[in-house]
PDB file of C-alpha atoms in Angstrom:
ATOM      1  CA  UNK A1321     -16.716 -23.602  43.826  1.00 71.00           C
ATOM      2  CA  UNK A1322     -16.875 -26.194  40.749  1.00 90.00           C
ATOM      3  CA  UNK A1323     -13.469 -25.923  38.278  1.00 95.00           C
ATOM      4  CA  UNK A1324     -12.629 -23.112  39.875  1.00 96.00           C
ATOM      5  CA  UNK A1325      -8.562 -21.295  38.930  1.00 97.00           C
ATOM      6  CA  UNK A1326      -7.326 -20.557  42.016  1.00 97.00           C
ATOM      7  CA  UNK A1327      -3.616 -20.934  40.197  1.00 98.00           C
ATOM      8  CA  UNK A1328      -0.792 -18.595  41.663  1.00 98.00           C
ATOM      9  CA  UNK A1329      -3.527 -17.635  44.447  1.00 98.00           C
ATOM     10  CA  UNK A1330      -1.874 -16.568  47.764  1.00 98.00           C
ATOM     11  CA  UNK A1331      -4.555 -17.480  50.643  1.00 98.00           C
ATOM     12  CA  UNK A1332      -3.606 -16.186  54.232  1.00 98.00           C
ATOM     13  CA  UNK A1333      -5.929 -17.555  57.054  1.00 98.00           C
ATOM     14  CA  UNK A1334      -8.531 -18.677  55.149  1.00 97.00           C
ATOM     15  CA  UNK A1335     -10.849 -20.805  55.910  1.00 98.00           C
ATOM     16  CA  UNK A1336     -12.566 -23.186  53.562  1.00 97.00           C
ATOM     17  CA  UNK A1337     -15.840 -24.851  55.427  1.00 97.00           C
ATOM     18  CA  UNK A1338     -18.241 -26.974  54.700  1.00 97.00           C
ATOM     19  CA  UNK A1339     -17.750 -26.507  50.718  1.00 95.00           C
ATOM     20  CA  UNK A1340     -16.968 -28.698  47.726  1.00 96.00           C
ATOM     21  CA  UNK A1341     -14.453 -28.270  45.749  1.00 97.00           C
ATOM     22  CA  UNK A1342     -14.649 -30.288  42.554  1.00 97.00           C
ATOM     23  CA  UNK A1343     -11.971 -29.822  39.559  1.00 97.00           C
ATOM     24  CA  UNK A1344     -10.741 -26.716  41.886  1.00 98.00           C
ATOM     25  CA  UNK A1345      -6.975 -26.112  40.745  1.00 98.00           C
ATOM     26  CA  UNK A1346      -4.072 -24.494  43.087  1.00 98.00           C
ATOM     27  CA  UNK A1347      -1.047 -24.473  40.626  1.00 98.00           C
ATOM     28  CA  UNK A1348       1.783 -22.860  42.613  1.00 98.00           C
ATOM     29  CA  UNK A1349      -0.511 -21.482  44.981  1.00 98.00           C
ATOM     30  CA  UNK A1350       0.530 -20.325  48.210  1.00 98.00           C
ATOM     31  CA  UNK A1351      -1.817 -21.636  51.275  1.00 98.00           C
ATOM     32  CA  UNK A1352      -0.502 -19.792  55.053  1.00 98.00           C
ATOM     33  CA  UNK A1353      -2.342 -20.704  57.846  1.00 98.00           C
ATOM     34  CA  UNK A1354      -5.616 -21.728  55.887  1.00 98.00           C
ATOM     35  CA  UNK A1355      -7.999 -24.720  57.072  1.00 98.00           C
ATOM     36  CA  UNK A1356     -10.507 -26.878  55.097  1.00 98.00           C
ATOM     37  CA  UNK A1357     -13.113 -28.056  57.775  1.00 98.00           C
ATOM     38  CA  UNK A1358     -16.021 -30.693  56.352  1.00 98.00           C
ATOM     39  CA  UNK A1359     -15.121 -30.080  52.949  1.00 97.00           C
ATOM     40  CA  UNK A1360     -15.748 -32.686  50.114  1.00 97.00           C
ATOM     41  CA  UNK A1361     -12.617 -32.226  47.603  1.00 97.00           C
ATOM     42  CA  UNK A1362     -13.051 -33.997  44.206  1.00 97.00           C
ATOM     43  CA  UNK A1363     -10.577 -33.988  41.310  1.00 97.00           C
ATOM     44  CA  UNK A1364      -8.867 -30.872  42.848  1.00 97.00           C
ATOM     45  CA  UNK A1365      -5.082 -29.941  42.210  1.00 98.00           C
ATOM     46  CA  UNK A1366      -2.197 -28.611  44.369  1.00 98.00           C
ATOM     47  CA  UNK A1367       0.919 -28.863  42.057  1.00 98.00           C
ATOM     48  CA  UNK A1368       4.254 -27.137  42.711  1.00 98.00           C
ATOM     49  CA  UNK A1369       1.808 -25.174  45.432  1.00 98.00           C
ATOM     50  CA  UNK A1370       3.405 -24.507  48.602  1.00 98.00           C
ATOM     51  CA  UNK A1371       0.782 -24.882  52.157  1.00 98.00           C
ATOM     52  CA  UNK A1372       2.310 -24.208  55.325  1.00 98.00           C
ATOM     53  CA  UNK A1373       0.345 -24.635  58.680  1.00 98.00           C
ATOM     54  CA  UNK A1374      -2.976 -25.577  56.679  1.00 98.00           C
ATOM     55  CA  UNK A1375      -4.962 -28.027  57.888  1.00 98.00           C
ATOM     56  CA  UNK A1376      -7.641 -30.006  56.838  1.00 98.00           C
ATOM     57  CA  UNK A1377     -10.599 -31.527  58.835  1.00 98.00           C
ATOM     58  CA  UNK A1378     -12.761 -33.919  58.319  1.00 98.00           C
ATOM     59  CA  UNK A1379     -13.370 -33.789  54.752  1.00 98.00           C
ATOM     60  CA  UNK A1380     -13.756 -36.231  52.035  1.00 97.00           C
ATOM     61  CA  UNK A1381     -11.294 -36.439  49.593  1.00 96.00           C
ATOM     62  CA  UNK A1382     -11.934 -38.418  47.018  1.00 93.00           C
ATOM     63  CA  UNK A1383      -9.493 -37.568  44.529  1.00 94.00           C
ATOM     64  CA  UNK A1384      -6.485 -34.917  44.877  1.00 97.00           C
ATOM     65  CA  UNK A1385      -3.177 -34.597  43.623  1.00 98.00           C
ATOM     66  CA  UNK A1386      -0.472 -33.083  45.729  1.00 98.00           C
ATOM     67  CA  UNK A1387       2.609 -32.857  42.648  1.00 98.00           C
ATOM     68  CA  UNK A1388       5.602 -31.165  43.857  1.00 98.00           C
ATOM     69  CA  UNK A1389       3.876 -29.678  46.566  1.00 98.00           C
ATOM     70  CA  UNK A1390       5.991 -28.332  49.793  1.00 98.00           C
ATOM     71  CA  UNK A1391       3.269 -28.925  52.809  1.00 98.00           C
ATOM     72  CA  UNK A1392       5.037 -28.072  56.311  1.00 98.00           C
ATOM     73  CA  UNK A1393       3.079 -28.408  59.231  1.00 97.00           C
ATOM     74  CA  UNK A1394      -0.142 -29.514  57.914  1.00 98.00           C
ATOM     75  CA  UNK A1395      -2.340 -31.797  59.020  1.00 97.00           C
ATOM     76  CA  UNK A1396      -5.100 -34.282  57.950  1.00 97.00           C
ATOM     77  CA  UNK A1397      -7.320 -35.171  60.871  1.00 98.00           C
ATOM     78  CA  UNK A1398     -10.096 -37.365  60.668  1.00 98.00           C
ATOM     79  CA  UNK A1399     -10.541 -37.507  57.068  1.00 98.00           C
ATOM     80  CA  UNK A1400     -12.140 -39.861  54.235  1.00 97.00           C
ATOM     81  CA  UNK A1401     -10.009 -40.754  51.239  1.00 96.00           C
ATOM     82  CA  UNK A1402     -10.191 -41.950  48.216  1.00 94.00           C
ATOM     83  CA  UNK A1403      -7.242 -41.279  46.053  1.00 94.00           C
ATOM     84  CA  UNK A1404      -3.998 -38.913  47.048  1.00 95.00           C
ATOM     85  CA  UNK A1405      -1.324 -39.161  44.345  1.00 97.00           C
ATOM     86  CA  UNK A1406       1.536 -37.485  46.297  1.00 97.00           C
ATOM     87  CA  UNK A1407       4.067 -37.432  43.775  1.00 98.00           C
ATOM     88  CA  UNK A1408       7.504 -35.533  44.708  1.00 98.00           C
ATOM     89  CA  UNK A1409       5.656 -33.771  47.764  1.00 98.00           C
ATOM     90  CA  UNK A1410       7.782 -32.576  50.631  1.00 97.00           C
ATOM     91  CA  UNK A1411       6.025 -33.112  53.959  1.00 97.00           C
ATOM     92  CA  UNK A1412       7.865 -31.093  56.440  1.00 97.00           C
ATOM     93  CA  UNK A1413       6.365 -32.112  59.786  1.00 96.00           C
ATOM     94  CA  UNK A1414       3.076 -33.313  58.792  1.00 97.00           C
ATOM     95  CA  UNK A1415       0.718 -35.154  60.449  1.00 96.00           C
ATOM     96  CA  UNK A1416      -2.100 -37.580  59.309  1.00 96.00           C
ATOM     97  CA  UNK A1417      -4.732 -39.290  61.792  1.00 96.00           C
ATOM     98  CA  UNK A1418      -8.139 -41.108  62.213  1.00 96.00           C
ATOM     99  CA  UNK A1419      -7.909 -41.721  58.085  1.00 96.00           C
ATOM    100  CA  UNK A1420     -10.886 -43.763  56.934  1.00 96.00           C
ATOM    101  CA  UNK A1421     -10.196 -44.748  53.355  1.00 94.00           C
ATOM    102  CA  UNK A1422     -13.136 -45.524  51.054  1.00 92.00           C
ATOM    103  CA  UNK A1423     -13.197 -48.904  48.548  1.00 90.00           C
ATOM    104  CA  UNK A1424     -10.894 -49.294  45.969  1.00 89.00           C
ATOM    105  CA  UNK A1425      -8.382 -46.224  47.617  1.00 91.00           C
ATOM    106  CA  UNK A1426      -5.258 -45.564  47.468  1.00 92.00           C
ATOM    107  CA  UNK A1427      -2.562 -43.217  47.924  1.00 93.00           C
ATOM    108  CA  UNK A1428      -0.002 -42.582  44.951  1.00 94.00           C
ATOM    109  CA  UNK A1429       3.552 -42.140  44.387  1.00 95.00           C
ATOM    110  CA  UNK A1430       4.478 -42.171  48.218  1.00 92.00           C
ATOM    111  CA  UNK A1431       8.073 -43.364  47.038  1.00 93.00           C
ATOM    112  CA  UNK A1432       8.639 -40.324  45.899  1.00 96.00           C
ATOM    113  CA  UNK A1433       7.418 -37.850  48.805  1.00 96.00           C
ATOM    114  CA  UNK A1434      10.297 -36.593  51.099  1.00 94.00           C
ATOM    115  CA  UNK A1435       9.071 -36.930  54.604  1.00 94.00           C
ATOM    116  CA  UNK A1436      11.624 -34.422  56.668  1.00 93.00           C
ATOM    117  CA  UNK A1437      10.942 -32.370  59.832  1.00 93.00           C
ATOM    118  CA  UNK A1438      12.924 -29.454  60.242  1.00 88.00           C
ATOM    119  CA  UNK A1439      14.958 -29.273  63.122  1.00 88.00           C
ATOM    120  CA  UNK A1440      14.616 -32.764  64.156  1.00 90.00           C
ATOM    121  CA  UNK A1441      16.350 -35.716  64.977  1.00 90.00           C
ATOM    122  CA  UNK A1442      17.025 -38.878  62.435  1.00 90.00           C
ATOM    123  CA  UNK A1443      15.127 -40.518  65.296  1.00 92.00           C
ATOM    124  CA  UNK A1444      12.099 -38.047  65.537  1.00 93.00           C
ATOM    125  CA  UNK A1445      11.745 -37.868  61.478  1.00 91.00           C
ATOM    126  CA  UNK A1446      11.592 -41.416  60.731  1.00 92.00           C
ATOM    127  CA  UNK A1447       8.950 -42.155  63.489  1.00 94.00           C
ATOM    128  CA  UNK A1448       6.836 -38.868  62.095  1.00 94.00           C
ATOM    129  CA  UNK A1449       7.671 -40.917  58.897  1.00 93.00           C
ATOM    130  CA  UNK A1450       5.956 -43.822  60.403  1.00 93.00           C
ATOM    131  CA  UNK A1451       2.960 -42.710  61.804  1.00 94.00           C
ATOM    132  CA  UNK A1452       1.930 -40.973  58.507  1.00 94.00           C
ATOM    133  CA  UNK A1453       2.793 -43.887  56.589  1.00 93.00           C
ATOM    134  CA  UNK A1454       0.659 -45.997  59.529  1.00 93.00           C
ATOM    135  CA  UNK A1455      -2.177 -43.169  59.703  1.00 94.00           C
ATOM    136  CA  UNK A1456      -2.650 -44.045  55.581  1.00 92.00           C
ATOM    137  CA  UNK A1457      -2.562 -47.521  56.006  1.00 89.00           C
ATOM    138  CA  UNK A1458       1.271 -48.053  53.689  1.00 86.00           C
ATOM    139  CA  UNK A1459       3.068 -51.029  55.212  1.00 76.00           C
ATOM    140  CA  UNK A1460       6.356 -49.165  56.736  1.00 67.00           C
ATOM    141  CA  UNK A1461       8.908 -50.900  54.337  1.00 66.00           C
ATOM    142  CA  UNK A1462       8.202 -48.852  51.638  1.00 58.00           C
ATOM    143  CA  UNK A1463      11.127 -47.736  50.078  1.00 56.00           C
ATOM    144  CA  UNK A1464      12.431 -44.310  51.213  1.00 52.00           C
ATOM    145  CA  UNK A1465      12.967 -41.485  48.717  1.00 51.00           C
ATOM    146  CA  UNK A1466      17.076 -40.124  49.216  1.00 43.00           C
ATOM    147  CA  UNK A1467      17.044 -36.624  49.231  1.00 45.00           C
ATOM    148  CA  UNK A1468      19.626 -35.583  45.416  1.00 42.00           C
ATOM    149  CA  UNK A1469      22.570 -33.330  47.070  1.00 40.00           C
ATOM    150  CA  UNK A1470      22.218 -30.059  45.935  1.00 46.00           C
ATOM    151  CA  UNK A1471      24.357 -29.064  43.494  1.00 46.00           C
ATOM    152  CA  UNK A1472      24.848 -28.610  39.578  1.00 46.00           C
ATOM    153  CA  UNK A1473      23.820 -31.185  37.359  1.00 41.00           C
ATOM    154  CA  UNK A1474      26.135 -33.075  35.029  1.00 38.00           C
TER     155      UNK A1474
END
């Protein structure tokens, strides 16, 4: 579907295959268990949206934003990609393999993206940490984001 709203959508096992989603928007939507297999994802939006155990398969993504978005055990598996702005995403045991990036890529904002596994070691985070950072190509010094204590503001 082309521009379509799928803002404050809840999507439970869905799967998404072999479509394109172009201008598609997922403002604090809520993606459980859903999978996008051979999909080619254009100028589509997942801010403040929350995906947990979604997956996505060899698509092309050539431009998507991930603002704010909470993504716990997803993965990205043999995908093309052009642009990823990540901006304040929290990737909570995420994996990312077999990336082939097209010309001019590049992935945004990944000083601000909070790479964490629940339950985890210091150890076992950082390499997770790593072998996203290595899966998108980022050399592995770049600066880590420090998680704010919660708390009230001043």
């Amino acid at each position: 579907p082309e521009n379509a709203n799928c803002n404050f959508s809840r999507f439970h096992n869905c799967t998404f295959a072999v479509c394109r989603l172009a201008g598609v928007k997922f403002w604090e939507a809520s993606l459980y268990g859903c999978e996008f297999h051979s999909c080619r994802i254009e100028y589509t939006l997942f801010p403040d949206a929350t995906l947990a155990n979604t997956h996505f398969r060899d698509c092309s993504i050539r431009s998507a934003a991930f603002l704010r978005t909470r993504m716990n055990r997803c993965n990205t598996i043999d995908c093309t990609v052009g642009r990823l702005n990540l901006n304040g995403a929290i990737l909570d045991g995420c994996s990312y393999g077999r990336i082939t990036h097209l010309p001019n890529s590049r992935i945004e904002a990944l000083e601000t993206v909070s790479f964490t596994m629940g339950g985890a070691t210091q150890e076992e985070a950082q390499a997770n940490r790593a072998a996203i950072l290595q899966a998108l190509g980022v050399p592995e010094e770049m600066p880590i984001k420090q998680r704010r204590p919660k708390g009230r503001e001043r």
